[in-house]
Short mmCIF file of C-alpha atoms and ligand atoms in Angstrom, two decimals:
data_model
loop_
_atom_site.label_atom_id
_atom_site.label_comp_id
_atom_site.label_asym_id
_atom_site.label_seq_id
_atom_site.Cartn_x
_atom_site.Cartn_y
_atom_site.Cartn_z
CA MET A 1 13.19 -2.43 5.17
CA ALA A 2 12.96 -6.18 5.52
CA SER A 3 14.18 -8.38 2.71
CA GLN A 4 12.37 -11.18 0.91
CA SER A 5 12.31 -14.39 2.92
CA GLN A 6 15.33 -16.51 2.02
CA THR A 7 14.54 -19.43 4.29
CA HIS A 8 13.19 -22.41 2.45
CA GLN A 9 9.76 -22.25 4.01
CA LEU A 10 7.70 -20.00 1.78
CA HIS A 11 5.48 -17.40 3.40
CA PHE A 12 2.23 -16.22 1.76
CA LEU A 13 0.30 -13.18 2.90
CA LEU A 14 -3.44 -13.53 2.31
CA ILE A 15 -5.57 -10.36 2.18
CA PRO A 16 -9.29 -11.17 1.92
CA LEU A 17 -12.31 -8.91 1.58
CA MET A 18 -14.26 -9.08 4.84
CA SER A 19 -17.34 -10.77 3.42
CA GLN A 20 -18.46 -14.34 4.05
CA SER A 21 -18.19 -15.52 0.44
CA HIS A 22 -14.61 -14.20 0.30
CA LEU A 23 -13.47 -15.14 3.81
CA ILE A 24 -14.65 -18.73 3.44
CA PRO A 25 -12.52 -19.51 0.35
CA PHE A 26 -9.61 -17.49 1.77
CA THR A 27 -9.51 -19.58 4.96
CA GLU A 28 -9.62 -22.63 2.69
CA ILE A 29 -6.71 -21.24 0.62
CA ALA A 30 -4.83 -20.73 3.90
CA LYS A 31 -5.35 -24.37 4.83
CA LEU A 32 -4.55 -25.60 1.34
CA PHE A 33 -1.17 -23.88 1.09
CA ALA A 34 -0.33 -24.68 4.72
CA HIS A 35 -1.00 -28.35 3.91
CA HIS A 36 1.64 -28.00 1.21
CA GLY A 37 4.17 -26.74 3.76
CA VAL A 38 3.78 -22.98 3.23
CA LYS A 39 3.61 -20.57 6.15
CA VAL A 40 0.45 -18.46 5.79
CA THR A 41 -0.53 -15.19 7.39
CA ILE A 42 -4.14 -14.11 6.86
CA VAL A 43 -5.18 -10.51 7.46
CA LEU A 44 -8.45 -10.21 9.40
CA THR A 45 -10.14 -7.69 11.68
CA PRO A 46 -11.19 -8.47 15.28
CA VAL A 47 -14.84 -9.39 14.55
CA ASN A 48 -13.88 -11.56 11.57
CA ALA A 49 -10.97 -13.09 13.42
CA ALA A 50 -13.43 -14.13 16.15
CA ARG A 51 -15.76 -15.69 13.54
CA PHE A 52 -13.00 -17.70 11.92
CA ASN A 53 -10.95 -18.39 15.01
CA THR A 54 -12.28 -21.92 15.62
CA ILE A 55 -11.51 -23.04 12.08
CA LEU A 56 -8.05 -21.54 12.12
CA GLU A 57 -7.29 -22.87 15.62
CA GLN A 58 -8.29 -26.35 14.45
CA ALA A 59 -5.94 -25.98 11.51
CA LYS A 60 -3.11 -24.90 13.82
CA ALA A 61 -3.79 -27.85 16.09
CA SER A 62 -3.16 -30.06 13.05
CA ASN A 63 0.28 -28.44 12.76
CA LEU A 64 -0.64 -26.14 9.91
CA ASN A 65 1.44 -22.98 10.01
CA ILE A 66 -1.30 -20.36 9.83
CA GLU A 67 -1.19 -17.03 11.67
CA ILE A 68 -3.92 -14.41 11.90
CA LEU A 69 -2.86 -10.78 11.62
CA SER A 70 -5.76 -8.91 13.21
CA LEU A 71 -5.95 -5.21 12.25
CA ARG A 72 -8.43 -2.72 13.68
CA PHE A 73 -11.18 -2.01 11.13
CA PRO A 74 -11.52 1.75 10.53
CA GLY A 75 -15.26 1.54 9.75
CA GLN A 76 -16.30 4.64 11.62
CA GLU A 77 -13.65 6.77 9.88
CA ALA A 78 -15.35 5.78 6.60
CA GLY A 79 -18.85 6.56 7.87
CA LEU A 80 -20.01 3.09 8.90
CA PRO A 81 -21.84 2.23 12.12
CA GLU A 82 -19.70 0.70 14.86
CA GLY A 83 -19.00 -3.04 14.58
CA CYS A 84 -19.72 -3.31 10.85
CA GLU A 85 -16.60 -5.23 9.90
CA ASN A 86 -18.18 -7.60 7.41
CA LEU A 87 -20.25 -6.86 4.31
CA ASP A 88 -23.05 -9.01 5.78
CA ALA A 89 -23.18 -6.78 8.87
CA LEU A 90 -24.02 -3.57 6.98
CA PRO A 91 -27.51 -2.21 7.71
CA SER A 92 -27.83 -1.71 3.95
CA LEU A 93 -25.71 -2.82 1.03
CA ASN A 94 -25.95 0.77 -0.23
CA LEU A 95 -23.11 1.41 2.22
CA SER A 96 -20.81 -0.89 0.23
CA LEU A 97 -18.63 1.89 -1.16
CA GLN A 98 -18.02 3.23 2.35
CA PHE A 99 -17.15 -0.31 3.36
CA PHE A 100 -14.59 -0.61 0.54
CA ALA A 101 -13.17 2.79 1.56
CA ALA A 102 -12.69 1.50 5.13
CA CYS A 103 -10.93 -1.60 3.74
CA SER A 104 -8.50 0.60 1.82
CA MET A 105 -7.52 2.28 5.09
CA LEU A 106 -5.99 -1.03 6.13
CA GLN A 107 -3.12 -0.36 3.71
CA LYS A 108 -1.10 1.83 6.12
CA PRO A 109 -1.21 -0.48 9.19
CA LEU A 110 -0.45 -3.44 6.94
CA GLU A 111 2.59 -1.67 5.47
CA LYS A 112 3.76 -0.81 8.97
CA TRP A 113 3.51 -4.48 9.92
CA LEU A 114 5.53 -5.48 6.84
CA GLU A 115 8.24 -2.90 7.62
CA GLU A 116 8.75 -4.46 11.01
CA LEU A 117 9.18 -8.00 9.73
CA GLU A 118 12.60 -9.58 9.58
CA SER A 119 11.88 -11.15 6.24
CA LEU A 120 9.09 -10.35 3.83
CA PRO A 121 6.45 -12.78 2.56
CA ASN A 122 7.24 -14.42 -0.80
CA CYS A 123 3.85 -13.69 -2.20
CA ILE A 124 0.67 -11.73 -1.60
CA ILE A 125 -2.65 -13.29 -2.50
CA SER A 126 -5.04 -10.38 -2.58
CA ASP A 127 -8.78 -10.37 -2.94
CA ILE A 128 -10.02 -9.06 -6.31
CA CYS A 129 -11.95 -6.35 -4.44
CA LEU A 130 -8.88 -4.77 -2.80
CA PRO A 131 -7.06 -2.79 -5.52
CA TRP A 132 -4.85 -0.94 -3.00
CA THR A 133 -2.85 -4.13 -2.45
CA THR A 134 -1.18 -3.36 -5.81
CA GLU A 135 0.78 -0.57 -4.14
CA ILE A 136 1.83 -2.83 -1.28
CA GLY A 137 3.19 -5.35 -3.77
CA LEU A 138 5.08 -2.63 -5.65
CA ASN A 139 6.36 -0.82 -2.55
CA PHE A 140 7.74 -4.00 -1.03
CA LYS A 141 8.56 -5.80 -4.29
CA ILE A 142 6.44 -8.79 -3.34
CA PRO A 143 4.82 -10.76 -6.21
CA ARG A 144 1.06 -10.29 -6.04
CA LEU A 145 -1.57 -12.75 -7.18
CA VAL A 146 -5.24 -11.90 -7.24
CA PHE A 147 -7.83 -14.33 -5.94
CA HIS A 148 -10.94 -14.01 -8.06
CA THR A 149 -14.17 -15.19 -6.44
CA ALA A 150 -15.80 -15.81 -9.84
CA CYS A 151 -15.34 -18.65 -12.36
CA CYS A 152 -13.37 -18.53 -15.62
CA PHE A 153 -16.57 -18.57 -17.70
CA CYS A 154 -17.61 -15.39 -15.94
CA LEU A 155 -14.17 -13.80 -16.44
CA VAL A 156 -14.40 -14.45 -20.17
CA CYS A 157 -18.00 -13.13 -20.39
CA HIS A 158 -16.98 -9.98 -18.58
CA ARG A 159 -13.90 -9.43 -20.72
CA ASN A 160 -15.70 -10.04 -24.01
CA ILE A 161 -18.56 -7.72 -23.13
CA SER A 162 -16.19 -4.88 -22.40
CA CYS A 163 -13.63 -5.54 -25.20
CA THR A 164 -16.14 -5.99 -28.01
CA LYS A 165 -18.37 -3.09 -26.92
CA VAL A 166 -21.28 -5.32 -27.88
CA LEU A 167 -23.65 -3.39 -25.60
CA GLU A 168 -23.38 -0.30 -27.81
CA GLY A 169 -25.59 -2.06 -30.36
CA VAL A 170 -28.16 -3.19 -27.82
CA THR A 171 -31.08 -0.77 -27.65
CA SER A 172 -33.29 -2.14 -24.90
CA ASP A 173 -32.86 -4.06 -21.65
CA SER A 174 -34.97 -6.97 -22.87
CA GLN A 175 -33.26 -7.37 -26.28
CA THR A 176 -31.34 -10.64 -26.52
CA PHE A 177 -27.79 -10.38 -27.86
CA LEU A 178 -25.14 -12.94 -28.69
CA LEU A 179 -21.94 -12.68 -26.70
CA PRO A 180 -19.07 -12.51 -29.24
CA ASN A 181 -15.99 -14.75 -29.23
CA MET A 182 -17.31 -17.34 -26.80
CA PRO A 183 -16.49 -21.05 -27.12
CA ASP A 184 -20.24 -21.75 -26.76
CA ARG A 185 -23.25 -19.93 -28.15
CA ILE A 186 -24.22 -17.73 -25.21
CA GLU A 187 -27.00 -15.16 -25.29
CA PHE A 188 -27.95 -12.61 -22.69
CA THR A 189 -30.32 -9.72 -22.30
CA LYS A 190 -28.83 -6.50 -21.03
CA ALA A 191 -31.15 -6.76 -18.01
CA GLN A 192 -29.34 -9.90 -16.86
CA LEU A 193 -25.91 -8.29 -16.72
CA PRO A 194 -24.45 -7.02 -13.46
CA VAL A 195 -25.72 -3.49 -12.87
CA ASP A 196 -22.17 -2.10 -12.96
CA GLU A 197 -21.70 -3.48 -16.43
CA ARG A 198 -24.74 -1.77 -17.92
CA THR A 199 -25.41 1.33 -15.81
CA GLY A 200 -23.91 2.02 -12.37
CA SER A 201 -23.04 5.33 -10.73
CA ASP A 202 -19.83 7.16 -11.69
CA GLU A 203 -18.43 6.28 -8.30
CA SER A 204 -19.06 2.56 -8.68
CA LYS A 205 -17.74 2.63 -12.27
CA LYS A 206 -14.55 4.25 -11.02
CA TYR A 207 -14.22 1.56 -8.39
CA MET A 208 -14.82 -1.20 -10.97
CA ASN A 209 -12.10 0.31 -13.19
CA GLN A 210 -9.68 0.26 -10.26
CA LEU A 211 -10.45 -3.42 -9.71
CA GLU A 212 -9.84 -4.18 -13.38
CA THR A 213 -6.49 -2.37 -13.40
CA ALA A 214 -5.41 -4.10 -10.19
CA LYS A 215 -6.45 -7.45 -11.62
CA LEU A 216 -4.57 -6.99 -14.88
CA SER A 217 -1.40 -5.82 -13.14
CA ALA A 218 -1.27 -8.95 -10.95
CA GLU A 219 1.17 -11.70 -11.81
CA GLY A 220 -1.69 -14.12 -12.19
CA LEU A 221 -5.14 -15.02 -10.99
CA VAL A 222 -5.98 -17.73 -8.52
CA VAL A 223 -9.46 -19.11 -9.14
CA ASN A 224 -11.71 -21.41 -7.14
CA THR A 225 -12.54 -23.82 -9.93
CA PHE A 226 -11.05 -26.91 -11.55
CA GLU A 227 -9.76 -27.07 -15.10
CA GLU A 228 -11.98 -29.94 -16.25
CA LEU A 229 -15.11 -27.95 -15.37
CA GLU A 230 -14.43 -25.13 -17.81
CA ALA A 231 -11.26 -25.98 -19.72
CA ARG A 232 -12.19 -23.99 -22.84
CA TYR A 233 -12.78 -20.90 -20.76
CA VAL A 234 -9.49 -21.24 -18.88
CA GLU A 235 -7.76 -21.41 -22.26
CA GLU A 236 -9.80 -18.53 -23.66
CA TYR A 237 -8.98 -16.30 -20.68
CA GLU A 238 -5.27 -17.08 -20.85
CA LYS A 239 -5.20 -16.04 -24.53
CA GLY A 240 -5.44 -12.50 -23.11
CA GLY A 241 -1.96 -13.01 -21.61
CA GLN A 242 -2.73 -13.46 -17.94
CA LYS A 243 -2.00 -16.74 -16.18
CA LEU A 244 -4.80 -18.50 -14.30
CA TRP A 245 -4.25 -20.96 -11.48
CA CYS A 246 -7.29 -23.17 -10.94
CA ILE A 247 -6.94 -24.61 -7.44
CA GLY A 248 -10.48 -25.61 -6.45
CA PRO A 249 -12.90 -26.80 -5.35
CA LEU A 250 -11.61 -25.17 -2.18
CA SER A 251 -14.51 -26.48 -0.09
CA LEU A 252 -12.90 -29.92 -0.37
CA CYS A 253 -10.14 -28.69 1.97
CA ASN A 254 -12.60 -29.23 4.80
CA LYS A 255 -12.03 -32.90 5.25
CA ALA A 256 -13.03 -33.31 8.89
CA ILE A 257 -16.77 -33.31 9.61
CA SER A 258 -16.29 -30.58 12.23
CA ASP A 259 -14.56 -28.44 9.59
CA LYS A 260 -17.56 -28.79 7.30
CA PHE A 261 -20.02 -27.92 10.01
CA GLU A 262 -18.34 -24.72 11.14
CA ILE A 263 -17.76 -22.94 7.83
CA GLY A 264 -18.03 -19.18 7.99
CA ASN A 265 -20.44 -18.67 10.90
CA LYS A 266 -21.89 -20.42 13.88
CA THR A 267 -24.64 -22.61 12.46
CA SER A 268 -28.23 -22.03 13.52
CA ILE A 269 -29.09 -25.70 13.78
CA ASP A 270 -27.71 -28.40 16.01
CA GLU A 271 -25.52 -30.76 14.00
CA SER A 272 -27.21 -33.95 15.23
CA ASN A 273 -30.74 -32.58 14.60
CA CYS A 274 -29.80 -31.63 11.08
CA LEU A 275 -28.13 -34.95 10.35
CA SER A 276 -30.83 -37.10 11.90
CA TRP A 277 -33.47 -35.22 9.89
CA LEU A 278 -31.49 -35.84 6.70
CA ASP A 279 -30.87 -39.48 7.68
CA SER A 280 -34.63 -39.97 7.93
CA MET A 281 -35.13 -38.96 4.29
CA LYS A 282 -34.87 -41.14 1.19
CA PRO A 283 -31.68 -40.79 -0.93
CA ASN A 284 -31.77 -37.97 -3.53
CA SER A 285 -35.19 -36.82 -2.39
CA VAL A 286 -34.58 -33.46 -0.67
CA ILE A 287 -34.18 -30.02 -2.25
CA TYR A 288 -31.84 -27.70 -0.40
CA VAL A 289 -32.80 -24.02 -0.80
CA CYS A 290 -30.38 -21.25 0.11
CA PHE A 291 -29.58 -17.76 -1.19
CA GLY A 292 -26.09 -17.26 0.21
CA SER A 293 -24.95 -14.61 2.63
CA LEU A 294 -26.02 -11.37 0.95
CA CYS A 295 -29.27 -11.62 -1.05
CA GLU A 296 -32.11 -9.65 0.44
CA LEU A 297 -35.54 -11.02 -0.45
CA SER A 298 -38.82 -9.35 0.40
CA ALA A 299 -41.36 -11.12 2.63
CA SER A 300 -43.75 -11.35 -0.34
CA GLN A 301 -41.05 -12.99 -2.48
CA LEU A 302 -40.33 -15.48 0.30
CA VAL A 303 -44.05 -16.25 0.55
CA GLU A 304 -44.08 -17.09 -3.19
CA LEU A 305 -41.10 -19.39 -2.61
CA ALA A 306 -42.84 -21.04 0.38
CA LEU A 307 -45.97 -21.64 -1.68
CA GLY A 308 -43.88 -23.16 -4.46
CA LEU A 309 -42.15 -25.49 -2.01
CA GLU A 310 -45.44 -26.48 -0.45
CA SER A 311 -47.22 -27.22 -3.72
CA SER A 312 -44.32 -29.17 -5.21
CA ASN A 313 -44.71 -31.85 -2.55
CA TYR A 314 -40.98 -32.68 -2.41
CA PRO A 315 -39.04 -32.69 0.87
CA PHE A 316 -36.94 -29.57 1.41
CA ILE A 317 -34.52 -27.72 3.64
CA TRP A 318 -35.09 -23.99 3.37
CA VAL A 319 -32.49 -21.62 4.79
CA ILE A 320 -33.82 -18.16 5.65
CA LYS A 321 -30.87 -16.00 6.48
CA LYS A 322 -30.86 -13.46 9.28
CA GLY A 323 -32.03 -10.24 7.70
CA ASN A 324 -34.53 -12.06 5.49
CA TYR A 325 -36.79 -13.35 8.20
CA SER A 326 -39.11 -10.62 9.28
CA GLU A 327 -42.16 -10.24 11.46
CA GLU A 328 -44.26 -10.16 8.31
CA LEU A 329 -42.87 -13.48 7.10
CA GLU A 330 -43.13 -15.14 10.53
CA LYS A 331 -46.74 -13.96 10.82
CA TRP A 332 -47.53 -15.50 7.44
CA LEU A 333 -45.79 -18.77 8.31
CA VAL A 334 -47.81 -19.04 11.55
CA GLU A 335 -51.14 -17.93 10.11
CA GLU A 336 -50.86 -20.25 7.14
CA LYS A 337 -49.60 -23.08 9.38
CA PHE A 338 -46.82 -23.56 6.86
CA GLU A 339 -44.58 -25.61 9.13
CA GLU A 340 -47.50 -27.80 10.24
CA LYS A 341 -48.59 -28.38 6.66
CA THR A 342 -45.09 -29.37 5.57
CA LYS A 343 -44.25 -31.27 8.76
CA GLY A 344 -42.20 -34.37 8.12
CA ARG A 345 -40.97 -33.15 4.77
CA GLY A 346 -39.87 -29.56 5.40
CA LEU A 347 -37.12 -28.16 7.59
CA ILE A 348 -36.58 -24.42 7.95
CA ILE A 349 -33.19 -23.20 9.17
CA ARG A 350 -33.45 -19.62 10.35
CA GLY A 351 -29.94 -18.17 10.14
CA TRP A 352 -26.80 -19.94 8.98
CA ALA A 353 -26.81 -23.51 7.66
CA PRO A 354 -23.92 -25.98 7.45
CA GLN A 355 -24.27 -25.82 3.66
CA VAL A 356 -21.30 -27.88 2.52
CA GLN A 357 -22.17 -30.65 4.92
CA ILE A 358 -25.85 -30.66 3.95
CA LEU A 359 -25.05 -30.73 0.23
CA SER A 360 -22.81 -33.76 0.69
CA HIS A 361 -25.57 -35.78 2.40
CA LEU A 362 -27.04 -38.64 0.36
CA ALA A 363 -30.61 -37.46 0.99
CA ILE A 364 -30.07 -34.26 -1.02
CA GLY A 365 -31.30 -34.56 -4.60
CA GLY A 366 -31.21 -30.95 -5.80
CA PHE A 367 -30.07 -27.46 -4.85
CA LEU A 368 -32.09 -24.31 -5.41
CA THR A 369 -29.37 -21.65 -5.48
CA HIS A 370 -28.94 -17.92 -6.10
CA CYS A 371 -25.86 -18.89 -8.16
CA GLY A 372 -23.20 -17.18 -6.05
CA TRP A 373 -19.98 -18.79 -7.26
CA ASN A 374 -19.13 -20.54 -3.99
CA SER A 375 -22.57 -22.11 -3.75
CA THR A 376 -22.55 -23.02 -7.43
CA LEU A 377 -19.24 -24.81 -7.12
CA GLU A 378 -20.27 -26.46 -3.85
CA GLY A 379 -23.33 -27.83 -5.68
CA VAL A 380 -21.17 -29.07 -8.58
CA THR A 381 -18.75 -30.69 -6.13
CA ALA A 382 -21.59 -32.48 -4.37
CA GLY A 383 -22.66 -33.85 -7.78
CA LEU A 384 -26.07 -32.17 -7.65
CA PRO A 385 -28.38 -30.84 -10.36
CA MET A 386 -29.45 -27.28 -9.53
CA ILE A 387 -32.35 -24.87 -9.84
CA THR A 388 -30.91 -21.50 -10.71
CA TRP A 389 -32.37 -18.28 -9.29
CA PRO A 390 -29.78 -15.57 -9.91
CA MET A 391 -30.24 -12.06 -8.54
CA PHE A 392 -27.25 -9.79 -8.87
CA ALA A 393 -23.54 -9.38 -9.70
CA GLU A 394 -22.18 -12.27 -11.77
CA GLN A 395 -24.96 -14.68 -10.77
CA PHE A 396 -26.64 -14.68 -14.21
CA TYR A 397 -23.31 -15.71 -15.77
CA ASN A 398 -23.14 -18.65 -13.38
CA GLU A 399 -26.69 -19.57 -14.33
CA LYS A 400 -25.68 -19.74 -18.02
CA LEU A 401 -22.74 -21.95 -17.14
CA LEU A 402 -24.97 -24.36 -15.20
CA VAL A 403 -27.94 -24.41 -17.56
CA GLN A 404 -26.39 -24.06 -21.02
CA VAL A 405 -22.74 -25.08 -20.86
CA LEU A 406 -22.72 -27.83 -18.22
CA ARG A 407 -26.42 -28.69 -18.64
CA ILE A 408 -26.93 -29.54 -14.98
CA GLY A 409 -29.26 -26.64 -14.14
CA VAL A 410 -32.92 -25.72 -14.57
CA SER A 411 -33.66 -22.01 -14.57
CA VAL A 412 -36.46 -20.75 -12.34
CA GLY A 413 -36.90 -17.96 -14.88
CA ALA A 414 -35.56 -14.84 -13.12
CA LYS A 415 -35.41 -12.15 -15.79
CA ALA A 416 -33.37 -9.24 -14.52
CA SER A 417 -30.36 -8.58 -12.38
CA VAL A 418 -30.88 -6.05 -9.60
CA ASP A 419 -28.43 -3.83 -7.77
CA PHE A 420 -27.00 -4.94 -4.43
CA GLY A 421 -29.85 -4.70 -1.89
CA GLU A 422 -32.35 -3.42 -4.46
CA GLU A 423 -34.28 -6.69 -4.65
CA LYS A 424 -35.81 -5.94 -1.25
CA ASP A 425 -39.28 -4.82 -2.28
CA LYS A 426 -39.72 -6.94 -5.35
CA VAL A 427 -41.41 -10.16 -6.35
CA LEU A 428 -39.41 -11.47 -9.28
CA VAL A 429 -40.35 -15.15 -9.26
CA ARG A 430 -43.84 -16.62 -8.72
CA SER A 431 -44.77 -19.77 -6.79
CA GLU A 432 -45.81 -21.58 -9.99
CA ASP A 433 -42.32 -20.96 -11.46
CA VAL A 434 -40.75 -22.50 -8.34
CA LYS A 435 -43.06 -25.52 -8.49
CA LYS A 436 -42.40 -26.03 -12.21
CA ALA A 437 -38.62 -25.85 -11.80
CA ILE A 438 -38.66 -28.27 -8.85
CA GLU A 439 -40.78 -30.76 -10.78
CA GLN A 440 -38.53 -30.50 -13.82
CA LEU A 441 -35.41 -31.06 -11.70
CA MET A 442 -36.73 -33.90 -9.53
CA ASP A 443 -38.61 -35.63 -12.33
CA LYS A 444 -37.91 -39.32 -12.96
CA GLY A 445 -37.95 -38.97 -16.77
CA GLU A 446 -35.00 -39.34 -19.13
CA GLU A 447 -34.09 -35.67 -19.40
CA ALA A 448 -33.88 -35.23 -15.62
CA GLU A 449 -32.02 -38.53 -15.26
CA GLU A 450 -29.42 -37.44 -17.86
CA ARG A 451 -29.01 -34.15 -16.02
CA ARG A 452 -28.46 -36.00 -12.75
CA LYS A 453 -25.88 -38.26 -14.40
CA ARG A 454 -23.93 -35.30 -15.79
CA ALA A 455 -23.99 -33.63 -12.37
CA ARG A 456 -22.83 -36.79 -10.61
CA LYS A 457 -19.96 -37.21 -13.07
CA LEU A 458 -18.82 -33.62 -12.55
CA GLY A 459 -18.87 -34.18 -8.78
CA GLU A 460 -16.55 -37.16 -9.21
CA ILE A 461 -14.16 -35.19 -11.44
CA ALA A 462 -14.20 -32.32 -8.93
CA LYS A 463 -13.10 -34.64 -6.14
CA LYS A 464 -10.34 -36.19 -8.25
CA SER A 465 -8.97 -32.78 -9.19
CA VAL A 466 -7.84 -32.07 -5.61
CA GLU A 467 -6.45 -35.52 -4.94
CA GLU A 468 -2.72 -36.18 -5.30
CA GLY A 469 -1.86 -35.89 -8.99
CA GLY A 470 -5.20 -34.20 -9.87
CA SER A 471 -5.29 -30.97 -11.91
CA SER A 472 -5.88 -28.57 -8.99
CA TYR A 473 -3.43 -30.42 -6.77
CA MET A 474 -0.76 -30.11 -9.47
CA ASN A 475 -1.54 -26.41 -10.00
CA VAL A 476 -0.93 -25.74 -6.30
CA LYS A 477 2.38 -27.62 -6.54
CA LYS A 478 3.42 -25.71 -9.68
CA LEU A 479 2.51 -22.37 -8.17
CA ILE A 480 4.58 -23.11 -5.06
CA GLN A 481 7.44 -24.30 -7.26
CA HIS A 482 7.38 -21.09 -9.32
CA LEU A 483 7.41 -18.93 -6.24
CA SER A 484 10.19 -20.88 -4.57
CA GLU A 485 12.32 -20.49 -7.69
CA ASN A 486 11.35 -16.81 -7.61
CA LYS A 487 10.55 -16.98 -11.33
CA SER A 488 8.09 -14.67 -12.94
CA ILE A 489 4.76 -16.43 -12.67
CA ILE A 490 3.62 -15.32 -16.08
CA GLY A 491 4.17 -17.64 -19.02
N1 UDP B 501 -23.17 -20.43 3.38
C1 UDP B 501 -23.29 -21.31 4.42
N2 UDP B 501 -24.45 -21.30 5.13
C2 UDP B 501 -25.49 -20.48 4.83
C3 UDP B 501 -25.35 -19.59 3.74
C4 UDP B 501 -24.19 -19.59 3.04
O1 UDP B 501 -22.37 -22.09 4.73
O2 UDP B 501 -26.52 -20.54 5.52
C5 UDP B 501 -21.89 -20.38 2.64
C6 UDP B 501 -21.95 -21.15 1.34
O3 UDP B 501 -21.63 -22.51 1.56
C7 UDP B 501 -20.94 -20.41 0.49
C8 UDP B 501 -21.02 -18.98 0.99
O4 UDP B 501 -21.63 -19.04 2.27
O5 UDP B 501 -19.64 -20.92 0.74
C9 UDP B 501 -21.86 -18.09 0.09
O6 UDP B 501 -21.10 -17.70 -1.01
P1 UDP B 501 -21.70 -17.46 -2.45
O7 UDP B 501 -20.58 -17.07 -3.33
O8 UDP B 501 -22.47 -18.64 -2.87
O9 UDP B 501 -22.76 -16.32 -2.27
P2 UDP B 501 -22.80 -14.82 -1.64
O10 UDP B 501 -22.92 -14.99 -0.18
O11 UDP B 501 -21.55 -14.10 -2.08
O12 UDP B 501 -24.01 -14.22 -2.27
#
């Protein structure tokens, strides 16, 4: 078997989950460490390698030492249709467990690849969703860090809910309860918690337990956040004994304009059209509306959103992802002449938007988000106040962080978390709620102005954190230093 790399260039092996909101930060981690002189190998599958090839080729052209290890995805062996190599390509998110099973079959070919290497990587950075990487780390004696796609606030919420068994005293889904041992007063209803935390099938509970064990056995967690954003929660999490490395905001790795435009997928709008439209708008006047890569909204829910956007009278960019636009929705948009009525102040992007680039444009004044962590942090980084419309997984936690802790968010009023894909046939938020939240956010009064100021300030701190000497910059340096000295990362 190969031995640990003794040459002075460190080599990190990155193993992401094949889903847009995981692959995007992982490619950014690859660039970040390569910028610091580390050799990086990122494990992808052919379809995902093709999607991310341009970004990684650009990085290589700038002399960053990044290699793609492309492994065949055994989707069909796990019962998935051919070509489904990314969570966003599944015909239904109910196939997620089969998808995770297919991912675990990558263990063998990856071990074979490691056996054939002359010297082993110095470190594995594994996705939180891939518990089988624990065995690879143990088998090859490679230190393993886990990249968590959530924030520290969310990690602490999750830990406190399970450690304190607070849910045992909660009798109904709508009963509000106080989360124990939190640095801030945080209340939830059971209905807002991720489905796996309150109900969930035995199979999904088993999978969640595996993730937890794999997380706790890692030498530390790498998190896409910056210390100043949630310092008390970083500290609170570390009291449990596991080291956290806050190295974000990772989206700031994309310095070149072309990098920002090509994040994650081919965009569905021409760059110059998008920019000239934004350039024609007044500063801080436009609301950007996007629900990430996975949320599935029904046509009737999207109609409520459209009506809210129309009646609010503010300019907007509305991203309708592939899979959410349907014949029914298109028919409604045409019959109601929605695009004619909102002409000059509304832009619909059907498909994939250059989100990070749009958010950083001066014309954007607010972000209506589903509160996925990447989007949330991208909004914070752009210095924007946000309208929060969480749907599933940890999104309600992120809403609390934005609305109650950071006080830069206005809740649209979504009441309950749904299971992956289950939101399809539901109308959870009405047009009047959308209109009210937009008006509250874009208002010129003191409260809205204070919110904007807080958001702007956080955006500035975010940018400083990744500059030379900033907190995230220093954390990357320290992590590299630890690994090059081959010290235990803990403590
Ligand atoms: N994204 C994008 N264009 C889109 C939709 C999403 O660039 O049209 C990016 C977005 O910037 C973010 C990621 O996709 O980096 C979505 O991740 P998030 O954690 O917010 O949500 P998820 O997709 O997991 O629900």
